[in-house]
mmCIF file of C-alpha atoms in Angstrom:
data_model
loop_
_atom_site.group_PDB
_atom_site.id
_atom_site.type_symbol
_atom_site.label_atom_id
_atom_site.label_comp_id
_atom_site.label_asym_id
_atom_site.label_seq_id
_atom_site.Cartn_x
_atom_site.Cartn_y
_atom_site.Cartn_z
ATOM 1 C CA MET M 1 -15.422 14.108 45.064
ATOM 2 C CA ALA M 2 -14.263 12.857 48.434
ATOM 3 C CA ASN M 3 -11.176 10.647 48.570
ATOM 4 C CA ASP M 4 -12.382 8.695 51.643
ATOM 5 C CA ALA M 5 -12.729 5.021 50.727
ATOM 6 C CA GLY M 6 -14.495 4.096 53.969
ATOM 7 C CA PRO M 7 -13.549 1.194 56.193
ATOM 8 C CA VAL M 8 -11.009 -1.149 54.655
ATOM 9 C CA LEU M 9 -11.091 -4.799 55.625
ATOM 10 C CA ALA M 10 -7.777 -6.534 56.136
ATOM 11 C CA GLU M 11 -6.744 -8.411 53.060
ATOM 12 C CA ARG M 12 -6.750 -12.151 53.475
ATOM 13 C CA ARG M 13 -3.713 -14.136 52.635
ATOM 14 C CA ALA M 14 -4.182 -15.333 49.054
ATOM 15 C CA GLY M 15 -2.440 -17.816 46.848
ATOM 16 C CA ARG M 16 -1.036 -17.294 43.426
ATOM 17 C CA GLN M 17 -1.948 -14.001 41.772
ATOM 18 C CA SER M 18 -3.637 -13.885 38.406
ATOM 19 C CA SER M 19 -1.869 -12.251 35.465
ATOM 20 C CA GLY M 20 -2.392 -8.490 35.218
ATOM 21 C CA ALA M 21 -2.821 -7.800 38.923
ATOM 22 C CA VAL M 22 -0.565 -5.481 40.905
ATOM 23 C CA ARG M 23 0.445 -6.617 44.384
ATOM 24 C CA ALA M 24 2.438 -5.070 47.180
ATOM 25 C CA SER M 25 6.008 -6.221 47.509
ATOM 26 C CA GLY M 26 6.104 -6.050 51.253
ATOM 27 C CA GLY M 27 5.490 -3.768 54.158
ATOM 28 C CA ASP M 28 8.210 -1.254 53.426
ATOM 29 C CA GLY M 29 6.406 0.434 50.536
ATOM 30 C CA GLY M 30 9.679 0.652 48.644
ATOM 31 C CA GLY M 31 8.396 -0.984 45.498
ATOM 32 C CA VAL M 32 5.916 -3.389 43.957
ATOM 33 C CA VAL M 33 5.962 -6.346 41.655
ATOM 34 C CA GLY M 34 4.264 -5.915 38.285
ATOM 35 C CA THR M 35 2.704 -8.366 35.878
ATOM 36 C CA ASN M 36 6.060 -9.578 34.580
ATOM 37 C CA GLY M 37 7.389 -10.323 38.055
ATOM 38 C CA ALA M 38 9.931 -7.478 37.941
ATOM 39 C CA ARG M 39 10.215 -4.919 40.716
ATOM 40 C CA ILE M 40 8.888 -1.501 39.763
ATOM 41 C CA VAL M 41 10.851 1.488 41.073
ATOM 42 C CA THR M 42 8.792 4.642 41.361
ATOM 43 C CA SER M 43 11.285 7.312 42.438
ATOM 44 C CA GLY M 44 11.636 10.575 40.520
ATOM 45 C CA TRP M 45 15.103 9.548 39.327
ATOM 46 C CA SER M 46 13.735 6.287 37.888
ATOM 47 C CA ARG M 47 11.266 8.208 35.744
ATOM 48 C CA ILE M 48 14.131 10.329 34.398
ATOM 49 C CA ALA M 49 16.361 7.286 33.939
ATOM 50 C CA ARG M 50 13.716 5.592 31.784
ATOM 51 C CA ARG M 51 14.113 8.415 29.259
ATOM 52 C CA LEU M 52 17.887 7.964 29.064
ATOM 53 C CA ASN M 53 17.847 5.053 26.677
ATOM 54 C CA GLY M 54 21.375 4.114 25.647
ATOM 55 C CA ARG M 55 20.105 2.339 22.552
ATOM 56 C CA ASP M 56 18.843 5.639 21.158
ATOM 57 C CA LEU M 57 22.296 7.161 21.639
ATOM 58 C CA SER M 58 24.168 4.255 20.055
ATOM 59 C CA ARG M 59 21.816 3.968 17.092
ATOM 60 C CA CYS M 60 21.950 7.672 16.277
ATOM 61 C CA ALA M 61 25.714 7.731 16.785
ATOM 62 C CA LEU M 62 26.109 4.895 14.280
ATOM 63 C CA ALA M 63 23.879 6.744 11.810
ATOM 64 C CA VAL M 64 25.915 9.949 12.219
ATOM 65 C CA LEU M 65 29.150 8.000 11.821
ATOM 66 C CA ALA M 66 27.903 6.364 8.624
ATOM 67 C CA PHE M 67 26.886 9.760 7.246
ATOM 68 C CA SER M 68 30.244 11.261 8.251
ATOM 69 C CA LEU M 69 32.159 8.540 6.387
ATOM 70 C CA ILE M 70 30.525 9.843 3.220
ATOM 71 C CA ASN M 71 30.246 13.545 4.021
ATOM 72 C CA THR M 72 33.760 14.118 5.391
ATOM 73 C CA PRO M 73 35.626 13.023 2.224
ATOM 74 C CA VAL M 74 33.250 15.154 0.135
ATOM 75 C CA ASN M 75 33.965 18.181 2.350
ATOM 76 C CA ILE M 76 37.706 17.539 2.106
ATOM 77 C CA LEU M 77 37.613 17.443 -1.689
ATOM 78 C CA THR M 78 35.440 20.559 -1.784
ATOM 79 C CA ALA M 79 37.810 22.467 0.526
ATOM 80 C CA GLN M 80 40.805 21.402 -1.534
ATOM 81 C CA ALA M 81 39.092 22.598 -4.705
ATOM 82 C CA ASP M 82 38.090 25.910 -3.115
ATOM 83 C CA ASN M 83 41.593 26.497 -1.697
ATOM 84 C CA PRO M 84 44.051 25.426 -4.396
ATOM 85 C CA ASP M 85 46.875 27.417 -2.771
ATOM 86 C CA VAL M 86 46.541 25.565 0.544
ATOM 87 C CA ALA M 87 48.424 22.337 1.193
ATOM 88 C CA ALA M 88 46.173 19.347 0.508
ATOM 89 C CA TRP M 89 46.661 17.902 4.007
ATOM 90 C CA LYS M 90 45.217 20.958 5.747
ATOM 91 C CA PRO M 91 41.563 20.423 4.645
ATOM 92 C CA MET M 92 41.955 16.824 5.774
ATOM 93 C CA VAL M 93 42.986 17.990 9.245
ATOM 94 C CA TRP M 94 40.168 20.536 9.343
ATOM 95 C CA GLU M 95 37.383 18.125 8.440
ATOM 96 C CA VAL M 96 38.606 15.043 10.284
ATOM 97 C CA SER M 97 39.185 17.013 13.506
ATOM 98 C CA SER M 98 35.656 18.431 13.341
ATOM 99 C CA THR M 99 34.109 15.003 12.725
ATOM 100 C CA LEU M 100 36.050 13.300 15.515
ATOM 101 C CA THR M 101 35.117 15.976 18.038
ATOM 102 C CA LEU M 102 31.477 15.913 16.949
ATOM 103 C CA MET M 103 31.310 12.160 17.616
ATOM 104 C CA ALA M 104 32.827 12.750 21.053
ATOM 105 C CA VAL M 105 30.146 15.262 22.130
ATOM 106 C CA ILE M 106 27.095 13.725 20.448
ATOM 107 C CA TRP M 107 25.840 12.607 23.878
ATOM 108 C CA ILE M 108 25.022 16.214 24.823
ATOM 109 C CA PRO M 109 22.011 16.685 22.489
ATOM 110 C CA TRP M 110 20.908 13.125 23.388
ATOM 111 C CA LEU M 111 20.893 14.038 27.081
ATOM 112 C CA ALA M 112 19.049 17.312 26.458
ATOM 113 C CA ALA M 113 16.450 15.634 24.219
ATOM 114 C CA SER M 114 15.861 13.026 26.926
ATOM 115 C CA LEU M 115 15.551 15.503 29.799
ATOM 116 C CA ALA M 116 13.529 18.159 27.958
ATOM 117 C CA PRO M 117 11.290 16.664 25.236
ATOM 118 C CA PRO M 118 9.011 19.108 23.375
ATOM 119 C CA ASP M 119 5.781 17.549 24.663
ATOM 120 C CA GLU M 120 6.621 18.623 28.219
ATOM 121 C CA ALA M 121 7.180 22.198 27.080
ATOM 122 C CA ALA M 122 3.587 22.206 25.779
ATOM 123 C CA GLY M 123 2.248 22.161 29.350
ATOM 124 C CA GLU M 124 0.424 25.189 30.670
ATOM 125 C CA GLY M 125 2.339 27.905 32.478
ATOM 126 C CA TRP M 126 5.795 29.327 31.974
ATOM 127 C CA ARG M 127 7.765 26.802 34.037
ATOM 128 C CA PRO M 128 7.767 23.909 31.517
ATOM 129 C CA LYS M 129 8.707 26.283 28.709
ATOM 130 C CA ALA M 130 11.426 27.977 30.757
ATOM 131 C CA ARG M 131 12.859 24.595 31.724
ATOM 132 C CA PHE M 132 12.858 23.471 28.077
ATOM 133 C CA VAL M 133 14.622 26.636 26.894
ATOM 134 C CA ALA M 134 17.136 26.601 29.757
ATOM 135 C CA ILE M 135 18.141 22.972 29.238
ATOM 136 C CA HIS M 136 18.522 23.235 25.475
ATOM 137 C CA LEU M 137 20.290 26.593 25.572
ATOM 138 C CA ALA M 138 22.800 25.284 28.110
ATOM 139 C CA ALA M 139 23.221 22.089 26.085
ATOM 140 C CA LEU M 140 23.776 24.002 22.823
ATOM 141 C CA LEU M 141 26.428 26.273 24.318
ATOM 142 C CA THR M 142 28.185 23.326 25.968
ATOM 143 C CA PHE M 143 27.987 21.283 22.771
ATOM 144 C CA SER M 144 29.455 24.090 20.651
ATOM 145 C CA ALA M 145 32.147 25.058 23.171
ATOM 146 C CA LEU M 146 33.402 21.469 23.477
ATOM 147 C CA HIS M 147 33.162 20.886 19.733
ATOM 148 C CA VAL M 148 35.151 24.019 18.883
ATOM 149 C CA SER M 149 37.759 23.595 21.609
ATOM 150 C CA GLY M 150 38.168 19.951 20.625
ATOM 151 C CA PHE M 151 38.772 20.458 16.942
ATOM 152 C CA VAL M 152 41.028 23.474 17.588
ATOM 153 C CA ALA M 153 43.196 21.298 19.850
ATOM 154 C CA LEU M 154 43.353 18.539 17.221
ATOM 155 C CA ARG M 155 44.215 21.014 14.485
ATOM 156 C CA LYS M 156 47.010 22.535 16.544
ATOM 157 C CA LEU M 157 48.338 19.025 17.070
ATOM 158 C CA GLY M 158 48.080 18.239 13.360
ATOM 159 C CA TYR M 159 49.884 21.429 12.374
ATOM 160 C CA ALA M 160 52.625 20.715 14.903
ATOM 161 C CA VAL M 161 53.099 17.182 13.571
ATOM 162 C CA MET M 162 53.353 18.500 10.006
ATOM 163 C CA GLY M 163 55.758 21.255 11.069
ATOM 164 C CA ALA M 164 53.493 23.938 9.642
ATOM 165 C CA GLY M 165 53.608 26.369 12.544
ATOM 166 C CA ALA M 166 50.749 27.279 14.853
ATOM 167 C CA TYR M 167 47.107 26.884 13.830
ATOM 168 C CA GLU M 168 45.232 30.166 14.272
ATOM 169 C CA PHE M 169 41.521 29.900 14.995
ATOM 170 C CA GLY M 170 40.886 33.609 15.439
ATOM 171 C CA ASP M 171 37.541 35.021 16.582
ATOM 172 C CA ARG M 172 35.313 32.675 14.587
ATOM 173 C CA PHE M 173 33.382 31.148 17.507
ATOM 174 C CA GLY M 174 30.181 32.985 16.527
ATOM 175 C CA TYR M 175 30.447 31.532 13.020
ATOM 176 C CA GLU M 176 30.999 28.032 14.403
ATOM 177 C CA LEU M 177 28.163 28.473 16.914
ATOM 178 C CA ARG M 178 25.703 29.154 14.080
ATOM 179 C CA LYS M 179 26.827 26.011 12.301
ATOM 180 C CA ASP M 180 26.628 24.008 15.527
ATOM 181 C CA LEU M 181 23.090 25.285 16.106
ATOM 182 C CA VAL M 182 21.962 23.604 12.879
ATOM 183 C CA THR M 183 23.821 20.416 13.794
ATOM 184 C CA TYR M 184 22.358 20.450 17.314
ATOM 185 C CA VAL M 185 18.778 20.829 16.074
ATOM 186 C CA LEU M 186 19.242 17.992 13.581
ATOM 187 C CA LEU M 187 20.719 15.727 16.259
ATOM 188 C CA VAL M 188 17.951 16.476 18.758
ATOM 189 C CA GLY M 189 15.372 15.773 16.062
ATOM 190 C CA GLY M 190 17.102 12.494 15.252
ATOM 191 C CA PHE M 191 17.125 11.414 18.893
ATOM 192 C CA LEU M 192 13.453 12.314 19.351
ATOM 193 C CA LEU M 193 12.485 10.405 16.207
ATOM 194 C CA THR M 194 14.515 7.380 17.303
ATOM 195 C CA ALA M 195 12.883 7.395 20.754
ATOM 196 C CA TYR M 196 9.412 7.707 19.215
ATOM 197 C CA LEU M 197 9.962 4.795 16.827
ATOM 198 C CA ARG M 198 11.377 2.666 19.666
ATOM 199 C CA ARG M 199 8.352 3.347 21.878
ATOM 200 C CA ARG M 200 5.987 2.488 19.038
ATOM 201 C CA ARG M 201 7.834 -0.766 18.437
ATOM 202 C CA ASP M 202 8.024 -1.710 22.123
ATOM 203 C CA GLU M 203 4.487 -0.603 22.971
ATOM 204 C CA PRO M 204 2.624 -3.645 24.241
ATOM 205 C CA VAL M 205 -0.706 -4.707 22.852
ATOM 206 C CA ARG M 206 -3.445 -3.088 24.895
ATOM 207 C CA PRO M 207 -4.952 -5.742 27.158
ATOM 208 C CA VAL M 208 -8.706 -6.210 27.271
ATOM 209 C CA SER M 209 -8.948 -6.341 31.058
ATOM 210 C CA PHE M 210 -7.096 -5.648 34.280
ATOM 211 C CA ASP M 211 -7.189 -7.922 37.319
ATOM 212 C CA ILE M 212 -8.140 -6.161 40.550
ATOM 213 C CA ARG M 213 -7.569 -7.989 43.818
ATOM 214 C CA ASP M 214 -10.368 -7.053 46.184
ATOM 215 C CA GLY M 215 -9.523 -8.863 49.402
ATOM 216 C CA ALA M 216 -9.351 -12.566 48.566
ATOM 217 C CA ARG M 217 -11.213 -12.076 45.296
ATOM 218 C CA ILE M 218 -9.762 -11.272 41.893
ATOM 219 C CA ILE M 219 -12.078 -9.209 39.725
ATOM 220 C CA ARG M 220 -11.279 -8.964 36.034
ATOM 221 C CA ALA M 221 -12.410 -5.487 34.998
ATOM 222 C CA PRO M 222 -12.375 -4.335 31.352
ATOM 223 C CA LEU M 223 -9.952 -1.440 30.985
ATOM 224 C CA ALA M 224 -12.627 0.617 29.260
ATOM 225 C CA ASP M 225 -14.838 0.274 32.374
ATOM 226 C CA ILE M 226 -12.207 1.706 34.749
ATOM 227 C CA LEU M 227 -12.948 5.420 34.984
ATOM 228 C CA ALA M 228 -10.355 6.398 37.562
ATOM 229 C CA VAL M 229 -8.091 5.125 40.312
ATOM 230 C CA SER M 230 -7.622 7.006 43.579
ATOM 231 C CA SER M 231 -5.321 6.583 46.522
ATOM 232 C CA ALA M 232 -6.893 5.343 49.785
ATOM 233 C CA GLY M 233 -4.111 5.059 52.322
ATOM 234 C CA ASN M 234 -2.306 1.768 51.810
ATOM 235 C CA TYR M 235 -4.918 0.867 49.211
ATOM 236 C CA VAL M 236 -6.080 2.140 45.852
ATOM 237 C CA GLU M 237 -9.719 2.416 44.870
ATOM 238 C CA PHE M 238 -10.847 1.561 41.342
ATOM 239 C CA LEU M 239 -13.960 3.499 40.262
ATOM 240 C CA LEU M 240 -15.838 1.550 37.606
ATOM 241 C CA ALA M 241 -18.403 2.721 35.082
ATOM 242 C CA ASP M 242 -21.129 0.571 36.678
ATOM 243 C CA GLY M 243 -20.704 2.403 39.995
ATOM 244 C CA ARG M 244 -18.642 -0.213 41.783
ATOM 245 C CA ARG M 245 -15.680 0.832 43.925
ATOM 246 C CA LEU M 246 -13.063 -1.862 44.357
ATOM 247 C CA LEU M 247 -10.189 -1.664 46.809
ATOM 248 C CA MET M 248 -6.799 -3.263 46.240
ATOM 249 C CA ARG M 249 -3.741 -3.180 48.472
ATOM 250 C CA ALA M 250 -1.110 -1.386 46.346
ATOM 251 C CA THR M 251 0.381 2.041 45.844
ATOM 252 C CA LEU M 252 -0.973 4.444 43.263
ATOM 253 C CA ALA M 253 2.521 4.739 41.782
ATOM 254 C CA ALA M 254 2.559 0.972 41.159
ATOM 255 C CA VAL M 255 -0.810 1.041 39.434
ATOM 256 C CA GLU M 256 0.330 4.038 37.377
ATOM 257 C CA ALA M 257 3.392 2.084 36.217
ATOM 258 C CA GLU M 258 1.070 -0.671 34.964
ATOM 259 C CA LEU M 259 -1.698 1.457 33.432
ATOM 260 C CA SER M 260 0.066 4.588 32.112
ATOM 261 C CA ARG M 261 0.956 2.671 28.925
ATOM 262 C CA PHE M 262 -2.734 2.186 28.214
ATOM 263 C CA GLY M 263 -4.051 5.733 28.393
ATOM 264 C CA PHE M 264 -4.296 6.315 32.148
ATOM 265 C CA VAL M 265 -2.977 9.735 33.176
ATOM 266 C CA ARG M 266 -1.774 10.964 36.579
ATOM 267 C CA VAL M 267 -3.727 14.175 37.221
ATOM 268 C CA HIS M 268 -3.169 14.537 40.961
ATOM 269 C CA ARG M 269 -0.903 13.014 43.577
ATOM 270 C CA SER M 270 -3.890 10.843 44.562
ATOM 271 C CA TRP M 271 -5.637 10.281 41.214
ATOM 272 C CA LEU M 272 -5.280 8.502 37.873
ATOM 273 C CA VAL M 273 -7.917 8.884 35.184
ATOM 274 C CA ASN M 274 -8.731 6.932 32.039
ATOM 275 C CA ALA M 275 -8.183 9.517 29.286
ATOM 276 C CA GLU M 276 -10.560 7.680 26.947
ATOM 277 C CA ARG M 277 -13.439 8.113 29.399
ATOM 278 C CA VAL M 278 -13.036 11.862 29.997
ATOM 279 C CA THR M 279 -16.264 13.675 29.139
ATOM 280 C CA GLY M 280 -15.328 17.202 30.183
ATOM 281 C CA LEU M 281 -12.867 19.547 31.885
ATOM 282 C CA GLN M 282 -13.923 22.362 34.201
ATOM 283 C CA PRO M 283 -11.548 25.071 35.468
ATOM 284 C CA ASP M 284 -11.583 25.545 39.247
ATOM 285 C CA GLY M 285 -9.380 28.631 39.372
ATOM 286 C CA SER M 286 -5.701 29.069 40.259
ATOM 287 C CA GLY M 287 -4.775 26.587 37.550
ATOM 288 C CA ASP M 288 -6.676 23.611 39.021
ATOM 289 C CA TRP M 289 -9.309 21.712 37.041
ATOM 290 C CA THR M 290 -12.027 19.130 37.539
ATOM 291 C CA VAL M 291 -11.953 16.109 35.242
ATOM 292 C CA GLU M 292 -15.433 14.826 34.418
ATOM 293 C CA LEU M 293 -15.789 11.105 33.754
ATOM 294 C CA GLY M 294 -19.528 10.644 33.501
ATOM 295 C CA ALA M 295 -20.844 10.406 37.056
ATOM 296 C CA VAL M 296 -17.329 10.615 38.525
ATOM 297 C CA ASN M 297 -15.310 13.795 39.032
ATOM 298 C CA ALA M 298 -11.561 13.816 39.686
ATOM 299 C CA PRO M 299 -9.293 16.745 40.600
ATOM 300 C CA LEU M 300 -6.563 17.857 38.205
ATOM 301 C CA SER M 301 -3.808 19.745 40.014
ATOM 302 C CA ARG M 302 -1.941 22.633 38.423
ATOM 303 C CA ARG M 303 1.223 20.718 39.351
ATOM 304 C CA TYR M 304 0.459 18.315 36.473
ATOM 305 C CA PRO M 305 0.473 20.570 33.382
ATOM 306 C CA ALA M 306 1.482 17.699 31.089
ATOM 307 C CA ALA M 307 -1.640 15.784 32.146
ATOM 308 C CA LEU M 308 -3.841 18.759 31.275
ATOM 309 C CA ALA M 309 -2.170 19.059 27.876
ATOM 310 C CA THR M 310 -2.742 15.338 27.254
ATOM 311 C CA LEU M 311 -6.417 15.444 28.198
ATOM 312 C CA ARG M 312 -7.081 18.620 26.219
ATOM 313 C CA GLY M 313 -5.268 17.204 23.210
#
């Protein structure tokens, strides 16, 4: 389907904008103002930054700390019982040093879970999967190396304070790495679960309609009737189920920021589609697809594997 929207009339100066509309913030194209009046930033870094939610880190860290306050004393008593010939203070140093260092490096699995969630790895092709494996493998090795080096340093300090000679760690890094692998997987799972529950809680109620400014007019279109949105220069074109094509002065990125929460998926640098109105998917070769939305067809680029996974799912 052609992306040419035809002649575009200059938008008249209008008064106050109705709730739900997206308007341009100025002539620089650097951002737009959304329905809540806040400026929407659409750079690649902003999309990554939205995943790095500090509340997820703090909440999981508090949960791990609470668990450690119970688990660490139990491990100390168990180690003392299993090693009756060892001074009682040594298991305390072992377990406390491990717990303190773990709390200091807990941000590493949080960062990896934020940058490489499993749903992105489900995209077609090897690149999303390779990126997922590379990020988590690097994060695991960094997590374990810092954890081990941290608790070894604390144990050496503890032994020196107690006048017990040097602490010998030996060649047990492989053993500790296996234990850290289990801890890492549990932490990543905890962060992913926390992020999922937060998104479910913060997810806004799906609105019934969306206000489209077409010149001086404001047209309230039901979300279910919007099949797709395409870029048309400095405008975007809304393709409705009744055949109408409505132009609004805004960037596609701004409209995506407003509608992505309600089932609209970016399938091409110039297209958004309403996932609920997709009636078929046709392969075009070389990894590209055509998205069928009744009488409207939209291109799906191979550069958007996550979008394909979402529509196929």
